[in-house]
mmCIF file of N, CA and C in Angstrom:
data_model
loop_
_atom_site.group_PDB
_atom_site.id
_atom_site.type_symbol
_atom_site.label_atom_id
_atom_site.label_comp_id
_atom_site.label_asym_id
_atom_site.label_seq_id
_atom_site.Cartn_x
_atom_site.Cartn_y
_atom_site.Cartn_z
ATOM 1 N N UNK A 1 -12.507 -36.559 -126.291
ATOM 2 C CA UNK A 1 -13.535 -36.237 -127.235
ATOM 3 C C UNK A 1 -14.635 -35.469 -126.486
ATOM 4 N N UNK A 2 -15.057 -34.003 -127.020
ATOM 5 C CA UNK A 2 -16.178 -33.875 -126.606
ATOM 6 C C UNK A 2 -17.232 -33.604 -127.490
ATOM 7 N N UNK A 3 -18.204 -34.232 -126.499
ATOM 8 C CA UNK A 3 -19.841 -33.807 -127.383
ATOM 9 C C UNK A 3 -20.342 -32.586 -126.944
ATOM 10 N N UNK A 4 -21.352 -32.384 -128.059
ATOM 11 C CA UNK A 4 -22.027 -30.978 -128.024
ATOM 12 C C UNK A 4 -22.816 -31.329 -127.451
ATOM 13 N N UNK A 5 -23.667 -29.448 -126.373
ATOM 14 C CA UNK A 5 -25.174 -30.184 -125.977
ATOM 15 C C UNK A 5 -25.891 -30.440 -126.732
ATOM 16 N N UNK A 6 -27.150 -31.016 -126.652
ATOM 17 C CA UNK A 6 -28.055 -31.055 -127.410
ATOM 18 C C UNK A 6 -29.197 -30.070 -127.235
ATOM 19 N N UNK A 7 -29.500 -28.943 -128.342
ATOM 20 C CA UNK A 7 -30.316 -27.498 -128.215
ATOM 21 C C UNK A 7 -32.031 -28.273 -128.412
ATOM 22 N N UNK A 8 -32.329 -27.556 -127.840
ATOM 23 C CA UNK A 8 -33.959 -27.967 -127.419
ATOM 24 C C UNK A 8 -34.696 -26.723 -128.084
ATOM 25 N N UNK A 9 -35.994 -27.015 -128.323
ATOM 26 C CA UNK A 9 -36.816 -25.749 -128.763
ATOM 27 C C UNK A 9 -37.985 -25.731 -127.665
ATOM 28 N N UNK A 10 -38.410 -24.438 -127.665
ATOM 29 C CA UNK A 10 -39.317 -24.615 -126.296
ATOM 30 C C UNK A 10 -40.784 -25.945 -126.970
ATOM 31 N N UNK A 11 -41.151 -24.985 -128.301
ATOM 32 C CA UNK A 11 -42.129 -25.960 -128.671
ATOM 33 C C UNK A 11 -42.163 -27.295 -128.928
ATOM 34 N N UNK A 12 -40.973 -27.851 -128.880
ATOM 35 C CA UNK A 12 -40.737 -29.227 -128.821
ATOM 36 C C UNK A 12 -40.713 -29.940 -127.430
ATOM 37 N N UNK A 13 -40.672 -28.891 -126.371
ATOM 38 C CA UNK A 13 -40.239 -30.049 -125.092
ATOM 39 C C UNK A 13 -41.854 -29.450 -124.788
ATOM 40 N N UNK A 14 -42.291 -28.704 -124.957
ATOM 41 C CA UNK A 14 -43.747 -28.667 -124.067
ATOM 42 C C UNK A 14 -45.062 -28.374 -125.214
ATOM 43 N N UNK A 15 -44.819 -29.024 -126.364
ATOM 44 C CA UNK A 15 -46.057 -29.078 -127.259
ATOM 45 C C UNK A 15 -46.618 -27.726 -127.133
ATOM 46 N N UNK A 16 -46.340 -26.983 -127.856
ATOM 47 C CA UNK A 16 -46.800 -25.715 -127.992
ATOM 48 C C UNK A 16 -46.922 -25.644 -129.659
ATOM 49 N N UNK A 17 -48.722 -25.144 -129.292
ATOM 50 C CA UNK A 17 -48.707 -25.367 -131.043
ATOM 51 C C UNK A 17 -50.029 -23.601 -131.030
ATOM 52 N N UNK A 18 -50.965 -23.545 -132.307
ATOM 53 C CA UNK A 18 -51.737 -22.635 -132.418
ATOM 54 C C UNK A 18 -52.392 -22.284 -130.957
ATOM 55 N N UNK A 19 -52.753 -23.035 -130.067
ATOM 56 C CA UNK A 19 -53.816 -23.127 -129.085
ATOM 57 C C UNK A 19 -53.109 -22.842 -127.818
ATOM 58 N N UNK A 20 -51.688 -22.508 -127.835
ATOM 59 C CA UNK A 20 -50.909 -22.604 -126.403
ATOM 60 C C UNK A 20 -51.088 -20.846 -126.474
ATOM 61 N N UNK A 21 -50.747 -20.279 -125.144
ATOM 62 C CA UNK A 21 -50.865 -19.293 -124.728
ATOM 63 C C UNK A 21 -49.642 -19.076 -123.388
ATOM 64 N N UNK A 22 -49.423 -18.290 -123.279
ATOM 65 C CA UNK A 22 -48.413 -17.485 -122.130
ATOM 66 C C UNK A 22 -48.569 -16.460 -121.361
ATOM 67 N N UNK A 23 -48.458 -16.800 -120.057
ATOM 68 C CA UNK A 23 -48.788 -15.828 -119.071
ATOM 69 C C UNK A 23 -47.784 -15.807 -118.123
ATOM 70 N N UNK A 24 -46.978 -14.764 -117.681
ATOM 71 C CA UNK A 24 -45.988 -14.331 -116.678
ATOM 72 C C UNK A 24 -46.724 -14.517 -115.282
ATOM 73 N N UNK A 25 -46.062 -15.655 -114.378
ATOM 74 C CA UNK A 25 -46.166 -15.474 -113.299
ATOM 75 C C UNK A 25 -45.546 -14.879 -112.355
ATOM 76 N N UNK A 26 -45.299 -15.039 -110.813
ATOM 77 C CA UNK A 26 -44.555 -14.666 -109.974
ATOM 78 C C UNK A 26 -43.236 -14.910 -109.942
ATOM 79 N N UNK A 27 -43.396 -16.180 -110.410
ATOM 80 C CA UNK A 27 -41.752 -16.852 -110.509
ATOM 81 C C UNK A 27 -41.515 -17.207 -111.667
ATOM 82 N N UNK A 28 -42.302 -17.024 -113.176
ATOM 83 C CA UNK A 28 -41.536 -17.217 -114.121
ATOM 84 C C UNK A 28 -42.839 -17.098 -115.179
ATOM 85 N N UNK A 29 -43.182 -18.613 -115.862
ATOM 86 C CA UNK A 29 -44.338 -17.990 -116.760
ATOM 87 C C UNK A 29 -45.185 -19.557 -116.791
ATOM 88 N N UNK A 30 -46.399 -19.544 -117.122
ATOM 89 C CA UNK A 30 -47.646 -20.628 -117.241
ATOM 90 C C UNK A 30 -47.703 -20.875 -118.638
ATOM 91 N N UNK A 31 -47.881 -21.685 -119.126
ATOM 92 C CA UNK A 31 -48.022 -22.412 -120.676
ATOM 93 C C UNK A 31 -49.787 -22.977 -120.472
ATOM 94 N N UNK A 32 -50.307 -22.382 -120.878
ATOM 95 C CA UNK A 32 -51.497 -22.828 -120.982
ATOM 96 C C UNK A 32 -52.557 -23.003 -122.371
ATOM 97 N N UNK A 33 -53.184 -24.122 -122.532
ATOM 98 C CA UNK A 33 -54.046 -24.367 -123.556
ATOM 99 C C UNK A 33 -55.517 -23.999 -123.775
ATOM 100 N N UNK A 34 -55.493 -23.598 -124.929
ATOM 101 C CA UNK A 34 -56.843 -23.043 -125.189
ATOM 102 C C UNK A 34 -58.173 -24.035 -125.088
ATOM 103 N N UNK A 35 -57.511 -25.023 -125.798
ATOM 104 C CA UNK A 35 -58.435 -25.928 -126.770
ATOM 105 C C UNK A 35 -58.304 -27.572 -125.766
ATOM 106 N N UNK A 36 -57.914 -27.581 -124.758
ATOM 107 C CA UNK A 36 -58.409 -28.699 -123.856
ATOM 108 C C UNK A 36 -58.966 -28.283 -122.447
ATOM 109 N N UNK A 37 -60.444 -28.994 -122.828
ATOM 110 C CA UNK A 37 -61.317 -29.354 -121.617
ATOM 111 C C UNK A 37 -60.870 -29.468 -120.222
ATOM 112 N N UNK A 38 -60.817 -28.655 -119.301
ATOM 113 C CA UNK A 38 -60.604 -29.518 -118.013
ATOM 114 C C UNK A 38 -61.297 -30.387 -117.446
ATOM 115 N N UNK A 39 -60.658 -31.137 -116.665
ATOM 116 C CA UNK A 39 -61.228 -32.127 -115.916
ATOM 117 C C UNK A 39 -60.732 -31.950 -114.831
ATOM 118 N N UNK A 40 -60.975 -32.382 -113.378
ATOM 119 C CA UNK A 40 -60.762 -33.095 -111.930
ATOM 120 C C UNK A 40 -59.680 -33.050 -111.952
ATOM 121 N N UNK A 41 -58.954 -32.009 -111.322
ATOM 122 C CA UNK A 41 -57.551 -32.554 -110.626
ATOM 123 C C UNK A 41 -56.446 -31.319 -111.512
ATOM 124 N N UNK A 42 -57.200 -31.031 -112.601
ATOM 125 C CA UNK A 42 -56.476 -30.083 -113.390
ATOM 126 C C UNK A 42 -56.280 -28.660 -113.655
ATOM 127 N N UNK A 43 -55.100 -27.836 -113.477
ATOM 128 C CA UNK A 43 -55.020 -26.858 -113.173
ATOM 129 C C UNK A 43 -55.294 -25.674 -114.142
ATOM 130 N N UNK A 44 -55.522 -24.409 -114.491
ATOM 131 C CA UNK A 44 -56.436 -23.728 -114.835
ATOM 132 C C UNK A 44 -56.394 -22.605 -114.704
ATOM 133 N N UNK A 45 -55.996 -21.894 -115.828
ATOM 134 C CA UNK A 45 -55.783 -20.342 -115.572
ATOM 135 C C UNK A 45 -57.396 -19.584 -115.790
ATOM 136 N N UNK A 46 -57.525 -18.446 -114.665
ATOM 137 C CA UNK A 46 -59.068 -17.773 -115.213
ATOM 138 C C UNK A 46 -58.993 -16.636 -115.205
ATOM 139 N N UNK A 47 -60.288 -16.087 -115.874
ATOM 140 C CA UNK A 47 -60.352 -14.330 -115.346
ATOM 141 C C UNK A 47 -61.178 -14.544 -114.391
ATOM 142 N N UNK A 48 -61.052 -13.583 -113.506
ATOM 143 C CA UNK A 48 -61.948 -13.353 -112.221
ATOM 144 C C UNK A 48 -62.109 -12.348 -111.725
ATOM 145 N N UNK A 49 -63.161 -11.159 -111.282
ATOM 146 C CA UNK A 49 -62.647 -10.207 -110.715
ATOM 147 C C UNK A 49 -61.910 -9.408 -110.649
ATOM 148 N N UNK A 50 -61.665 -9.569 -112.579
ATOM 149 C CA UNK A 50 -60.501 -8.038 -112.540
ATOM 150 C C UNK A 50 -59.179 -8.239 -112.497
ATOM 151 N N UNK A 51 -59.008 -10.002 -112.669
ATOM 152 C CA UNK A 51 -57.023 -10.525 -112.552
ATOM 153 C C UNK A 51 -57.394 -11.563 -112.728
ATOM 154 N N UNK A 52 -56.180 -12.185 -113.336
ATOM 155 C CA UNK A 52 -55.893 -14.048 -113.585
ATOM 156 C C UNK A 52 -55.571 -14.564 -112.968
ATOM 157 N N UNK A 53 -55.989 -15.609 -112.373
ATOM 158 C CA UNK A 53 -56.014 -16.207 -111.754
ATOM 159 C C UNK A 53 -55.575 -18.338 -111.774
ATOM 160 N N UNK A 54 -54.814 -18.705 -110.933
ATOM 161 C CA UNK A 54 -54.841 -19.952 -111.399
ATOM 162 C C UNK A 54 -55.936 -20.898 -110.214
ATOM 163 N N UNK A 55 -56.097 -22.264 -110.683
ATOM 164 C CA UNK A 55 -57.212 -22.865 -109.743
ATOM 165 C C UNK A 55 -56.794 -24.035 -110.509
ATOM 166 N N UNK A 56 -57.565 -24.861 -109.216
ATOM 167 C CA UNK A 56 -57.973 -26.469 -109.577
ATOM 168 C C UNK A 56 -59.049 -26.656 -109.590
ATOM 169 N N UNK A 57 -59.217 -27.498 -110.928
ATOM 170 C CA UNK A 57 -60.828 -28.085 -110.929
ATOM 171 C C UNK A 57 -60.807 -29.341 -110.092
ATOM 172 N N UNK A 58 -62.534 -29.357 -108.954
ATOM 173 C CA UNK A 58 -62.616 -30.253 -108.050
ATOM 174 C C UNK A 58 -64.304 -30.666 -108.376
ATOM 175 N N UNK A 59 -64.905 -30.881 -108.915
ATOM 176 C CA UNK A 59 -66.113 -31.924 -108.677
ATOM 177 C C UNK A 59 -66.600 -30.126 -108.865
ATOM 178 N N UNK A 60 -66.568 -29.810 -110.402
ATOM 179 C CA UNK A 60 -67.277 -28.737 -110.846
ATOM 180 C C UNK A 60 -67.672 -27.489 -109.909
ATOM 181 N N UNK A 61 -66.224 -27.733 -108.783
ATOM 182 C CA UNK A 61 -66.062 -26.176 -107.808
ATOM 183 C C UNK A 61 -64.287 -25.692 -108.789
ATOM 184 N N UNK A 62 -63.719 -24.206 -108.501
ATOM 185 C CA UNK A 62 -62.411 -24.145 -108.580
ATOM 186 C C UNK A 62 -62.178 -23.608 -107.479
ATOM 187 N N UNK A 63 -60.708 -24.095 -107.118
ATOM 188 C CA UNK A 63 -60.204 -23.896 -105.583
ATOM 189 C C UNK A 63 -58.990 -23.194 -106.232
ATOM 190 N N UNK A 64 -58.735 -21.778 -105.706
ATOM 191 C CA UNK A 64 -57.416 -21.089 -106.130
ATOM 192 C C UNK A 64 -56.496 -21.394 -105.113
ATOM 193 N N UNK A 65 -55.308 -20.329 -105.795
ATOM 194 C CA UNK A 65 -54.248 -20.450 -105.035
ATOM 195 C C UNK A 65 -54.479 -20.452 -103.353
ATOM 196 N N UNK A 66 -55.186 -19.324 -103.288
ATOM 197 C CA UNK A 66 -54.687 -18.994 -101.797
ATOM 198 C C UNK A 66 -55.941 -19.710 -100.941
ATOM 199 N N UNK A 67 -56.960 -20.923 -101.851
ATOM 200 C CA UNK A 67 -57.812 -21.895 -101.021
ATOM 201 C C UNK A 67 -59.187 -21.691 -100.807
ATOM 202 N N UNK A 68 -59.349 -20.258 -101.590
ATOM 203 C CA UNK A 68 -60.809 -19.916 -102.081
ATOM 204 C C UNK A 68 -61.672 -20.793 -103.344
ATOM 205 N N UNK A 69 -62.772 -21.567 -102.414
ATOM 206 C CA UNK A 69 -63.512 -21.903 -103.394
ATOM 207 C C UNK A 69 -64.743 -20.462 -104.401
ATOM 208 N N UNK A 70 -64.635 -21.005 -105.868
ATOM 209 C CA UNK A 70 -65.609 -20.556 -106.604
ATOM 210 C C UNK A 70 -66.409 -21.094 -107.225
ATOM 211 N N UNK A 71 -67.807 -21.517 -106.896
ATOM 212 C CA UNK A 71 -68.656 -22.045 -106.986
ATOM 213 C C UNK A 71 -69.926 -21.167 -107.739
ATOM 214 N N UNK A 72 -70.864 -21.751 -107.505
ATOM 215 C CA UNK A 72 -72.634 -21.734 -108.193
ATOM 216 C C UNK A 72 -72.506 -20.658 -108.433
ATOM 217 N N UNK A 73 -73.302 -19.511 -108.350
ATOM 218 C CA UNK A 73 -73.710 -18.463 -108.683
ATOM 219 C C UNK A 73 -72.715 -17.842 -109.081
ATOM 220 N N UNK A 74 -71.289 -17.955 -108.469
ATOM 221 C CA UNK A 74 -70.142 -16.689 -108.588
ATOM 222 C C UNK A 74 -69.361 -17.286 -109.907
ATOM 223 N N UNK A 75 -69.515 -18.415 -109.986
ATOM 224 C CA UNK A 75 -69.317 -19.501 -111.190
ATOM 225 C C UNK A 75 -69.239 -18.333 -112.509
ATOM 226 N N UNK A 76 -70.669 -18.059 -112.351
ATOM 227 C CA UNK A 76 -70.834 -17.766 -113.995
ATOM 228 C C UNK A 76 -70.240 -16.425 -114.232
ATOM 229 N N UNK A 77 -69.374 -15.742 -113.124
ATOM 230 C CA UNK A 77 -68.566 -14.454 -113.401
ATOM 231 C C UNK A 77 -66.996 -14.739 -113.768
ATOM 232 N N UNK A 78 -66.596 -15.966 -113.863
ATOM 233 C CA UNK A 78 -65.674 -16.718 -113.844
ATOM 234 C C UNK A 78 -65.258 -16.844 -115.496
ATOM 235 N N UNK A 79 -64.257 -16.532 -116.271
ATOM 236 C CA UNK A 79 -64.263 -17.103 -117.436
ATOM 237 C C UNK A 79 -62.488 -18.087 -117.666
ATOM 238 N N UNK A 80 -62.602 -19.164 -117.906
ATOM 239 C CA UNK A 80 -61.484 -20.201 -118.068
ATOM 240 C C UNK A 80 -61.085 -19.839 -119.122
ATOM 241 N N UNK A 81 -59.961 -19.702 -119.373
ATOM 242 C CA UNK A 81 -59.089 -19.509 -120.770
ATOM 243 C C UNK A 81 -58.346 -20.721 -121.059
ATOM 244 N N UNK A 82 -57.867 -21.614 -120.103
ATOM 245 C CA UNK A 82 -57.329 -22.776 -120.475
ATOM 246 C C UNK A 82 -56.586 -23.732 -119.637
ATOM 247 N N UNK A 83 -56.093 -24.405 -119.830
ATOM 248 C CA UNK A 83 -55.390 -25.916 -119.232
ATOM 249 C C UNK A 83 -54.448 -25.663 -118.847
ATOM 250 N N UNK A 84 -53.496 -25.265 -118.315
ATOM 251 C CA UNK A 84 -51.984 -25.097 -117.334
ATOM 252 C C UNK A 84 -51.355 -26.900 -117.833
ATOM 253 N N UNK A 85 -50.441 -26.130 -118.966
ATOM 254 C CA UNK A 85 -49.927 -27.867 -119.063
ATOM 255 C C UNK A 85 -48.616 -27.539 -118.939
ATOM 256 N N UNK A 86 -47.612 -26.590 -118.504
ATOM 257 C CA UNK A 86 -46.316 -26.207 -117.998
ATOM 258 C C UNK A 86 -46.173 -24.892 -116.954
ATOM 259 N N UNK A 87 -45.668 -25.204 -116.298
ATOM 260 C CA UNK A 87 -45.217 -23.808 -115.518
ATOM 261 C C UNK A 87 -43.520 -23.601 -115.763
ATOM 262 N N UNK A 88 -42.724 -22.720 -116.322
ATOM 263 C CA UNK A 88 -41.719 -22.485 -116.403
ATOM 264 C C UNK A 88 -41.090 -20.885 -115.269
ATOM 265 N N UNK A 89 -40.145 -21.689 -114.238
ATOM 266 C CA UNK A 89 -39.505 -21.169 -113.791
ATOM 267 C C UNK A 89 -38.331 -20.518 -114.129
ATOM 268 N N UNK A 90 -38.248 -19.578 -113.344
ATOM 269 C CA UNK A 90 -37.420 -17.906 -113.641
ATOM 270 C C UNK A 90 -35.709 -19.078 -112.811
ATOM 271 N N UNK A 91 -34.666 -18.463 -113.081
ATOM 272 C CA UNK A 91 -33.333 -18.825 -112.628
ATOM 273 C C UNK A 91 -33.360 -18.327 -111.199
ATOM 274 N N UNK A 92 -34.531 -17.315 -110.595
ATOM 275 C CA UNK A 92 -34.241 -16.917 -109.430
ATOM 276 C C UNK A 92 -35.086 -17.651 -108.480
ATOM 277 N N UNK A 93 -35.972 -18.688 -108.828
ATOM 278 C CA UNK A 93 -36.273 -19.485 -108.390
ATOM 279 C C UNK A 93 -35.170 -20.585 -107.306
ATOM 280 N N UNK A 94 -34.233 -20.788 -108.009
ATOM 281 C CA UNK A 94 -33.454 -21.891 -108.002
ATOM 282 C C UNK A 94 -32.107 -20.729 -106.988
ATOM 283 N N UNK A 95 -32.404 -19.837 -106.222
ATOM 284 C CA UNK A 95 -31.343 -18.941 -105.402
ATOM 285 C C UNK A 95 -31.642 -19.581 -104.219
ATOM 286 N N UNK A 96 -30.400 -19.334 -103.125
ATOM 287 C CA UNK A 96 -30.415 -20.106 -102.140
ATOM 288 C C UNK A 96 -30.264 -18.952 -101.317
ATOM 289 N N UNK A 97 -30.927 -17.982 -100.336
ATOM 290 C CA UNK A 97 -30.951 -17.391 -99.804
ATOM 291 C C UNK A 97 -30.141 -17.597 -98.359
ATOM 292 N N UNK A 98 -29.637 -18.461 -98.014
ATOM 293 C CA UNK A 98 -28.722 -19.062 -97.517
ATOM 294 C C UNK A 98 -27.904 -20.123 -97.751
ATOM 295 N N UNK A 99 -26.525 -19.259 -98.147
ATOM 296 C CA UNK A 99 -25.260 -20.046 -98.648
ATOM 297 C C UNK A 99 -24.412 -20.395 -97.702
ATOM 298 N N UNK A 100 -23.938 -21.611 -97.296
ATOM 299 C CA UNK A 100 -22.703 -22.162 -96.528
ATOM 300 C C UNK A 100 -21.683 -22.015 -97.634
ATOM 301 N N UNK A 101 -20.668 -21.441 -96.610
ATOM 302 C CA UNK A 101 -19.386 -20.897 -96.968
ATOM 303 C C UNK A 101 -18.383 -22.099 -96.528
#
C-alpha cells in the first residue's frame, strides 16, 4: 500500500497572512512581518544607507550581519520594515562542494 505525500501551502506552514512580506536573500528568501513589534533577541529586516539590511535587536542598539552596531544618532536614518519570522533556503544551499565517491 502506498500513501500519498502530504502537499503543504507555504501560508500554512509559516503564517503568512496581509502583513507578511518577501525579500530575496543570498541563499534563498526572508519572510518578514509588518505588523509585529520587535523585541531583544529578534531579527529584523531594515533600510539603511541605500540597501536592506538584516540585524538583531539588542537593548535598543541593531547589530547586523557583518557585526556593525547602529545606534543613537545614526538610529534615526534607519527605517525597520519588519520581524524576520522565516528564512527560506534555496536547494543550493544544501550542495556539498565536496563529494566522496
Amino acid at each position: 500500500m502506498q500513501t500519498q505525500a502530504q502537499r503543504y501551502k507555504l501560508d500554512e506552514l509559516c503564517g503568512i497572512n496581509r502583513n507578511s512580506c518577501l525579500v530575496e536573500t543570498s541563499g534563498g528568501y526572508a519572510i518578514f512581518q509588518t505588523d509585529k513589534v520587535p523585541y531583544d533577541g529578534n531579527r529584523v529586516v531594515l533600510s539603511a544607507f541605500g540597501r536592506l539590511q538584516f540585524a538583531v535587536v539588542m537593548g535598543g542598539v541593531l547589530i547586523t550581519e557583518d557585526g556593525e552596531s547602529i545606534e543613537s544618532d545614526v538610529i534615526d536614518d534607519v527605517n525597520v520594515l519588519g520581524v524576520v519570522t522565516f528564512f527560506i533556503n534555496g536547494a543550493t544551499a544544501f550542495t556539498d562542494d565536496n563529494p566522496v565517491m
